[in-house]
XYZ file of N, CA, C and O in Angstrom:
436
model
N 138.595 147.792 115.854
C 137.312 146.846 116.757
C 137.618 146.960 118.070
O 139.112 146.143 118.520
N 136.833 146.954 119.258
C 137.509 147.247 120.542
C 136.897 145.528 121.260
O 137.765 145.234 122.303
N 136.035 145.198 120.680
C 135.475 144.304 122.081
C 134.835 142.763 120.671
O 135.483 141.473 121.184
N 135.312 143.346 119.579
C 135.302 142.268 118.279
C 136.304 142.126 117.919
O 136.919 143.027 117.145
N 136.476 140.966 117.196
C 137.196 140.587 115.442
C 136.897 139.759 114.041
O 135.726 139.702 114.854
N 137.834 139.830 113.999
C 137.997 139.342 112.785
C 137.916 137.644 112.500
O 138.985 137.562 113.513
N 137.285 136.611 112.193
C 138.665 135.197 112.487
C 139.562 135.110 112.094
O 141.185 134.587 112.622
N 140.491 136.268 111.383
C 141.649 136.039 111.347
C 142.421 136.427 111.649
O 143.727 136.490 112.563
N 141.928 137.344 113.315
C 142.333 138.013 114.380
C 142.344 137.236 115.460
O 142.548 137.616 116.530
N 141.602 136.043 115.537
C 141.315 135.263 116.710
C 141.909 134.560 116.840
O 144.131 134.028 116.195
N 142.830 134.360 118.316
C 143.762 133.534 119.450
C 143.432 132.101 119.383
O 142.219 132.723 121.172
N 143.170 131.122 119.457
C 142.310 129.927 119.877
C 140.885 130.079 119.778
O 140.638 130.502 118.122
N 140.050 129.064 120.231
C 138.479 128.834 119.708
C 137.323 129.334 120.576
O 136.386 129.124 120.334
N 138.044 129.480 121.779
C 136.869 129.760 122.326
C 136.133 131.595 122.728
O 136.605 132.987 122.974
N 135.725 131.476 121.497
C 135.292 132.621 120.650
C 133.055 132.187 120.097
O 132.900 131.543 120.359
N 132.125 133.547 120.576
C 131.027 133.514 119.984
C 131.671 133.983 118.469
O 132.471 134.932 117.926
N 131.052 133.546 117.987
C 130.586 134.025 116.402
C 129.337 134.470 115.873
O 127.980 133.950 116.148
N 129.122 135.420 115.003
C 128.096 136.138 115.144
C 128.126 136.182 114.032
O 128.862 136.801 112.542
N 126.986 135.261 112.682
C 127.349 135.348 111.382
C 126.754 135.485 110.642
O 125.003 135.195 111.531
N 126.896 135.554 109.649
C 125.323 136.423 109.004
C 125.197 135.258 108.653
O 125.044 134.335 107.499
N 123.415 135.930 108.604
C 121.799 134.341 107.901
C 122.326 133.326 109.091
O 122.234 133.610 109.999
N 121.188 132.504 108.608
C 121.486 131.432 108.415
C 122.365 130.448 108.904
O 123.090 130.270 107.615
N 122.911 130.164 110.218
C 124.366 129.015 109.962
C 123.910 127.603 109.664
O 123.029 127.366 109.082
N 125.035 127.839 108.073
C 124.753 126.847 107.234
C 125.886 125.508 107.594
O 126.764 125.094 106.996
N 126.247 125.576 109.048
C 127.636 124.155 109.369
C 129.407 124.938 108.712
O 129.551 123.663 109.444
N 128.787 126.525 108.810
C 130.604 125.898 108.393
C 130.833 127.355 109.710
O 129.959 128.247 109.970
N 131.675 126.996 109.937
C 132.638 127.948 111.307
C 133.502 129.332 110.485
O 134.190 128.634 109.502
N 133.301 129.955 111.620
C 135.435 131.269 111.328
C 134.196 131.819 109.700
O 135.759 131.709 108.599
N 133.558 132.051 109.147
C 133.434 132.989 107.605
C 134.241 133.826 107.951
O 134.197 135.291 108.706
N 134.558 135.012 107.165
C 135.912 135.448 106.577
C 135.124 136.941 106.786
O 134.837 138.007 107.791
N 133.749 136.517 106.971
C 132.805 138.084 107.881
C 131.943 138.193 108.496
O 131.069 139.118 108.431
N 132.103 137.332 109.557
C 131.585 137.179 110.608
C 131.908 137.658 112.271
O 133.591 138.509 111.459
N 131.996 137.884 112.729
C 132.657 138.587 113.818
C 132.751 137.589 115.124
O 131.718 137.199 115.583
N 133.688 137.830 115.498
C 134.202 137.000 117.458
C 133.909 137.861 118.308
O 134.649 139.250 118.254
N 133.631 137.259 119.459
C 133.809 137.837 120.653
C 134.612 136.801 121.721
O 133.647 135.572 121.791
N 135.994 137.015 122.334
C 136.171 136.183 122.941
C 135.317 135.880 124.248
O 135.021 136.545 124.441
N 135.385 134.105 124.949
C 134.206 134.551 125.795
C 135.080 135.547 127.092
O 133.935 135.876 127.907
N 135.972 135.656 127.580
C 136.754 136.383 128.586
C 135.870 137.702 128.154
O 135.346 138.430 128.760
N 136.156 138.073 126.761
C 134.823 139.608 126.418
C 133.666 139.971 127.231
O 132.943 140.335 127.602
N 132.804 138.358 126.073
C 131.890 138.172 126.525
C 130.803 138.232 127.934
O 130.087 139.356 128.098
N 132.282 137.546 128.616
C 131.610 138.058 130.649
C 132.306 139.297 131.049
O 131.658 139.622 132.022
N 133.197 140.089 130.919
C 133.802 140.664 131.799
C 133.262 142.098 130.721
O 132.830 143.229 132.115
N 132.430 141.949 129.432
C 132.106 143.736 128.981
C 129.895 143.583 129.642
O 129.593 144.638 129.431
N 129.994 142.224 130.555
C 128.791 142.419 130.392
C 127.408 141.765 129.483
O 126.932 142.340 129.869
N 128.177 141.522 128.089
C 127.194 141.130 127.608
C 127.185 139.584 127.560
O 125.164 139.891 127.215
N 126.918 139.291 128.173
C 126.641 137.848 128.638
C 125.103 138.028 129.502
O 124.037 137.713 128.809
N 125.070 139.493 130.623
C 124.262 138.843 131.630
C 123.322 139.891 130.030
O 122.474 139.599 129.945
N 123.201 140.714 129.131
C 123.088 141.929 128.600
C 121.950 140.976 127.446
O 121.015 140.843 127.315
N 122.404 139.953 126.908
C 122.244 138.723 125.374
C 121.091 138.019 126.432
O 119.955 137.440 125.661
N 121.045 137.386 127.630
C 120.475 136.413 128.524
C 119.407 137.119 128.708
O 118.293 135.953 128.394
N 119.869 138.688 128.699
C 117.996 138.780 129.078
C 117.682 139.395 128.472
O 116.784 139.436 128.213
N 117.633 139.636 126.835
C 117.474 139.788 126.101
C 116.650 138.463 124.855
O 116.012 139.403 124.152
N 117.684 137.700 125.370
C 117.529 136.692 124.256
C 117.756 135.446 125.343
O 118.608 134.830 125.095
N 116.206 135.644 125.823
C 115.983 133.970 126.764
C 116.668 132.996 126.049
O 116.900 131.801 126.776
N 116.258 132.565 124.905
C 116.476 131.684 124.762
C 117.702 131.119 123.954
O 118.526 130.189 123.399
N 118.936 132.346 123.906
C 119.762 131.816 123.723
C 120.814 130.565 124.188
O 120.680 130.526 125.261
N 121.272 129.788 122.697
C 121.718 128.604 123.490
C 123.746 128.986 123.261
O 124.358 129.410 122.429
N 124.301 129.109 124.553
C 125.318 129.306 124.936
C 125.968 128.196 124.308
O 127.104 128.634 123.736
N 125.829 127.201 124.099
C 126.452 126.313 123.559
C 126.501 125.787 122.205
O 126.460 125.015 121.434
N 125.574 126.406 121.080
C 124.518 125.983 120.096
C 124.234 127.209 119.449
O 125.275 127.955 119.605
N 123.823 127.246 118.694
C 122.986 128.467 117.798
C 121.724 129.054 118.011
O 120.751 128.665 118.227
N 121.392 130.222 117.865
C 120.387 131.339 118.196
C 120.753 132.330 116.706
O 121.497 132.447 116.470
N 119.361 131.990 116.396
C 119.379 133.189 114.998
C 118.153 134.611 114.929
O 117.517 133.956 116.929
N 118.624 135.490 115.528
C 118.231 136.399 115.470
C 117.769 136.939 114.367
O 118.729 137.321 113.460
N 116.775 137.638 113.976
C 116.134 137.921 113.007
C 116.238 139.904 113.962
O 116.160 140.163 114.940
N 115.076 140.440 112.734
C 115.454 141.825 112.194
C 114.964 143.245 113.433
O 115.049 143.203 114.301
N 113.370 142.280 113.930
C 112.472 142.787 114.543
C 113.159 142.493 116.444
O 113.342 143.510 117.739
N 114.061 140.793 116.515
C 114.909 141.213 117.844
C 114.828 141.618 117.879
O 116.039 142.473 119.415
N 116.615 142.046 116.958
C 117.927 142.816 116.886
C 117.111 143.850 117.244
O 118.456 144.985 118.349
N 116.598 144.737 116.509
C 115.933 146.235 117.217
C 115.267 146.685 118.565
O 115.843 147.068 119.210
N 114.877 145.416 119.315
C 113.829 145.660 120.700
C 115.360 145.292 121.497
O 115.129 145.923 122.570
N 116.452 144.114 121.105
C 117.482 144.123 121.986
C 118.509 145.629 121.706
O 118.482 145.920 123.250
N 118.415 146.165 120.325
C 118.569 147.411 120.741
C 118.203 148.063 121.825
O 119.317 149.610 121.907
N 116.999 147.851 121.306
C 116.644 149.330 122.107
C 116.505 149.567 123.328
O 116.824 150.191 124.676
N 116.712 148.091 124.289
C 116.594 147.985 126.039
C 119.055 147.994 126.087
O 118.609 148.366 127.505
N 119.395 148.147 125.246
C 120.828 148.503 125.528
C 120.721 149.752 126.406
O 121.655 149.780 126.936
N 119.822 150.104 126.411
C 120.848 152.112 126.848
C 119.710 151.308 128.299
O 120.364 152.712 129.388
N 119.416 150.179 129.084
C 119.217 150.183 130.723
C 120.580 149.432 130.672
O 120.648 149.528 132.266
N 121.275 149.398 131.061
C 122.959 148.429 130.819
C 123.961 149.929 130.452
O 123.575 151.119 130.327
N 124.609 149.633 131.393
C 126.326 150.694 131.307
C 126.592 151.109 129.932
O 126.363 149.944 128.567
N 127.872 151.864 130.370
C 128.627 151.737 129.136
C 129.333 151.161 128.246
O 129.317 151.185 126.719
N 129.662 150.299 128.998
C 130.502 148.834 127.922
C 129.435 148.536 126.934
O 130.037 147.591 125.915
N 128.808 147.660 128.320
C 127.313 146.854 127.047
C 126.806 148.368 126.231
O 126.902 147.277 124.951
N 126.508 148.913 125.741
C 125.934 150.129 124.966
C 127.508 150.292 123.592
O 126.771 150.144 122.763
N 128.195 150.113 123.804
C 129.734 150.819 122.997
C 129.986 149.156 121.960
O 129.597 148.776 120.967
N 130.144 148.066 123.449
C 129.933 146.554 122.170
C 128.808 146.370 121.852
O 129.154 146.289 120.534
N 127.549 147.041 121.743
C 126.187 146.874 121.045
C 125.864 147.911 119.644
O 126.031 147.422 118.782
N 126.304 148.774 119.698
C 126.704 149.921 118.734
C 127.429 149.561 117.779
O 127.578 149.822 116.193
N 128.968 149.299 118.410
C 130.006 148.372 117.762
C 129.193 146.475 116.996
O 129.902 146.451 115.566
N 128.689 146.047 117.968
C 127.669 144.722 116.946
C 126.918 145.791 115.919
O 127.174 145.271 114.750
N 126.084 146.627 116.002
C 124.796 146.428 115.203
C 126.135 147.501 114.122
O 125.364 147.725 113.270
N 127.020 148.063 113.729
C 127.648 147.986 112.371
C 127.106 147.245 111.215
O 127.274 147.288 110.428
N 128.026 146.440 111.767
C 128.345 145.153 111.532
C 126.912 144.430 111.750
O 126.038 143.692 109.780
N 125.704 144.359 111.892
C 124.558 144.080 111.946
C 123.444 144.613 110.722
O 123.150 144.057 110.340
N 123.435 145.882 110.622
C 122.870 146.837 109.769
C 123.692 145.962 108.696
O 123.131 146.304 107.559
N 125.316 146.283 108.000
C 125.297 145.456 107.142
C 125.165 144.349 106.272
O 124.503 143.947 105.608
N 124.647 143.905 107.781
C 124.143 142.087 107.430
C 122.471 142.132 106.471
O 122.181 141.111 106.466
N 122.292 143.091 107.591
C 120.577 143.199 107.051
C 119.852 143.525 105.436
O 119.401 143.791 105.330
N 121.252 144.234 105.376
C 121.019 144.177 103.835
C 121.094 143.327 102.686
O 120.598 142.883 101.538
N 121.281 142.502 103.750
C 122.005 140.883 102.703
C 120.750 140.075 103.235
O 120.573 138.913 102.254
N 120.387 139.722 104.452
C 119.744 138.734 105.125
C 118.859 139.487 105.780
O 119.276 140.311 106.661
N 118.172 137.915 105.723
C 116.715 138.672 107.135
C 117.075 137.631 108.964
O 116.551 138.603 109.401
N 118.727 137.340 109.134
C 118.632 137.423 109.744
C 120.345 137.112 109.921
O 120.964 137.295 109.141
N 120.747 136.945 111.131
C 122.497 136.088 111.977
C 121.884 135.536 112.817
O 121.320 135.469 113.551
N 122.548 134.724 112.705
C 123.126 133.682 114.055
C 124.275 133.690 115.442
O 124.901 134.310 114.398
N 124.251 133.423 115.817
C 125.013 133.163 117.429
C 125.430 132.158 118.032
O 124.150 131.226 117.677
N 126.523 131.895 117.355
C 127.040 130.456 117.443
C 127.895 130.305 119.376
O 128.641 131.120 119.020
N 127.792 129.246 119.577
C 127.896 129.643 121.234
C 129.159 129.057 120.815
O 129.645 128.358 119.978
N 129.909 128.507 122.626
C 131.195 127.513 122.828
C 130.906 126.193 121.721
O 130.280 126.030 122.351
């Protein structure tokens, strides 16, 4: 993966965690995806996600439902290639998530 990693590959704790389902007070789950905060900012994902999910909690938990994700994904085309690549990478994980759950959680720093 170019933008995201798994918990075993992280170096430090400055990561946003994308976790399957509703957050259950457990961090660094094996099936989560992580993005380092430097990559979050440098890739443009910060601006993208805050524009598309205005109530995103940078320091807390945000739940994203299927319909909301479909809208977010649609709007990615309006952004640059880096955002589109990162969203496509994340979408593979989201598709897998929605096979089992109705939502995923974004855990802030």
